[in-house]
Amino acid sequence: MSLAAAPAGSIDWARIRADFPLLSRQVHGKPLVYFDSANTGQKPAAVIEATDDFYRRHNANVSRAVHMLGTEATEAYEGARRKLAAHLNVRANELVLTSGTTFAINLVAYSWALPRLQPGDAILVTRMEHHANIVPWQLVAERTGATIKVADITPDGALDLDALQAAMTADVRLLAVTHVSNVLGTVNPVRDICRMARKRGIVTVVDGSQALPHMPVDVAAIGCDFYALTGHKMCGPTGTGALWARGEHLEAMPPFLGGGEMIREVRFEGTVFNDPPHRFEAGTPNIAGHVGLGAAVDYLGAIGMAHVAAREAELLAHLTGEMRKVDGLRIIGNAPEKAAVVSFLVEGAHAHDLATLLDLEGVAVRSGHHCAHPLMAWIGVPATCRASLAFYNTHAEIEAFMGALSKVRKLLC
Ligand code: PLP
């Protein structure tokens, strides 16, 4: 039943949580408190069942066989593409299905940037990017002679929009920016940023990995050139994701990988490539995974992403309020617009020790550099702890986390 149109207060979040089988397990003899959804999200039964059902009843390869199973598999795979496209408000033939954000950004790097950039050009990134939105650009820069420019952030962890605008000089050909920071939780005003870039003829790549799980995202309204996303953070299986690109870019881009599925005709004299998006999907894709991602989109759509965002804002306010009361605890990232991601440090305790002892209390948080070394250098530490929430978390879990944190602090500090 769709809850998307229901009044916010009427949603039974406990029932929704019960859709996630893993959340009822115990860890070290304690009820699991899963606060690591920015790393990967948990999966509702509907997603697990869709993947299972595909293998049990429809398994065949896509776009190859004329038999019934082949037709069913192709329809299921293409159906998932259509669902995801509708979720993002884009056209399905502009959506390349990939193994995740990393592949999606590398596709832009190799197929769009590599053939176009040259010495004298610059690629602009921000200090809060994940390595997946830094390293591919460094590889492009090395091979083309382009340079990398970095836009800085304010002390509270927001993007410095004046500095960003000032950095959009005539040599900048491409801007790579995250929609939501996986470390700071900052939600960047990507619509305004893309408008600024577009005025200057700069092509924009938005990393949507951490935005899709938390809020409604209208990619068409953002006005970017490329939008990358990963399925496993939005209730979908691992090894799924997509790149949305403007049709004109996809038409002009050479393939990144060659092989089956991406061709129309192959002769030894030369090959005629398939149309986008299939031109960029060489080889057998993760069919069952994307069928599962289609189910995840259905699942999130039935709850309504506006409800998800409101629920998480409430959980975030609770968690942040409690954490601010703790002496010696520093929250890293206090931008006015935040998703439910809270990085923190505790005076006198190493992030890894904290996370290890919290685990013994049943609490799963991530510790480390969060694939964001340049941001860690800016914070001035090698690692932070990160508690990241999803709509399936509860206020009671926040209380349990705070209790565990207090116990662990007494042991460490
Ligand atoms: N970008 C951001 C902001 C992320 O948080 C992540 C994953 O942690 C990625 C990119 C990479 O996603 P994937 O490993 O699924 O390709």
Coordinates of C-alpha atoms and ligand atoms in Angstrom, one line a residue, residues 38-40 98-105 128-133 178-183 207-211 228-233 238-240 366 370-371 386, ligand 1:
A38 CA 26.0 5.8 4.8
N39 CA 28.3 2.9 4.2
T40 CA 25.6 0.6 2.9
T98 CA 26.3 0.6 -13.7
S99 CA 27.8 -1.3 -10.8
G100 CA 27.6 1.9 -8.7
T101 CA 28.8 5.5 -8.5
T102 CA 32.4 4.6 -8.9
F103 CA 31.8 3.1 -12.3
A104 CA 29.4 5.9 -13.2
I105 CA 32.0 8.6 -12.5
M128 CA 34.4 17.3 0.6
E129 CA 34.5 14.8 -2.3
H130 CA 34.7 11.0 -1.8
H131 CA 37.8 9.5 -3.5
A132 CA 35.4 8.2 -6.2
N133 CA 34.9 11.8 -7.2
T178 CA 28.8 15.8 -4.3
H179 CA 25.1 16.3 -3.6
V180 CA 25.5 15.2 0.1
S181 CA 28.8 14.7 1.9
N182 CA 29.3 11.2 3.2
V183 CA 31.4 12.6 6.1
D207 CA 27.7 12.5 -7.1
G208 CA 24.3 11.5 -5.8
S209 CA 25.4 8.5 -3.7
Q210 CA 24.4 10.0 -0.4
A211 CA 21.4 12.0 -1.5
A228 CA 25.9 9.4 -10.6
L229 CA 24.3 7.1 -8.0
T230 CA 24.8 3.8 -6.2
G231 CA 22.0 1.3 -5.5
H232 CA 23.2 -0.3 -2.3
K233 CA 22.9 2.9 -0.2
T238 CA 25.4 -4.1 -4.0
G239 CA 26.9 -3.8 -7.4
T240 CA 24.0 -1.7 -8.8
R366 CA 32.0 3.4 10.9
H370 CA 35.5 7.4 4.9
C371 CA 37.3 7.5 1.6
R386 CA 30.5 8.3 11.9
Ligands
PLP1 N1 30.5 8.9 -3.4 C1 30.1 9.0 -2.1 C2 29.7 10.3 -1.6 C3 30.0 7.9 -1.4 O1 29.6 7.9 -0.1 C4 30.4 6.6 -1.9 C5 30.3 5.4 -1.1 O2 30.7 5.4 0.0 C6 30.8 6.6 -3.3 C7 30.8 7.8 -4.0 C8 31.2 5.3 -3.9 O3 30.1 4.5 -4.1 P1 30.3 3.0 -4.6 O4 31.4 2.4 -3.8 O5 29.0 2.3 -4.4 O6 30.6 3.1 -6.1

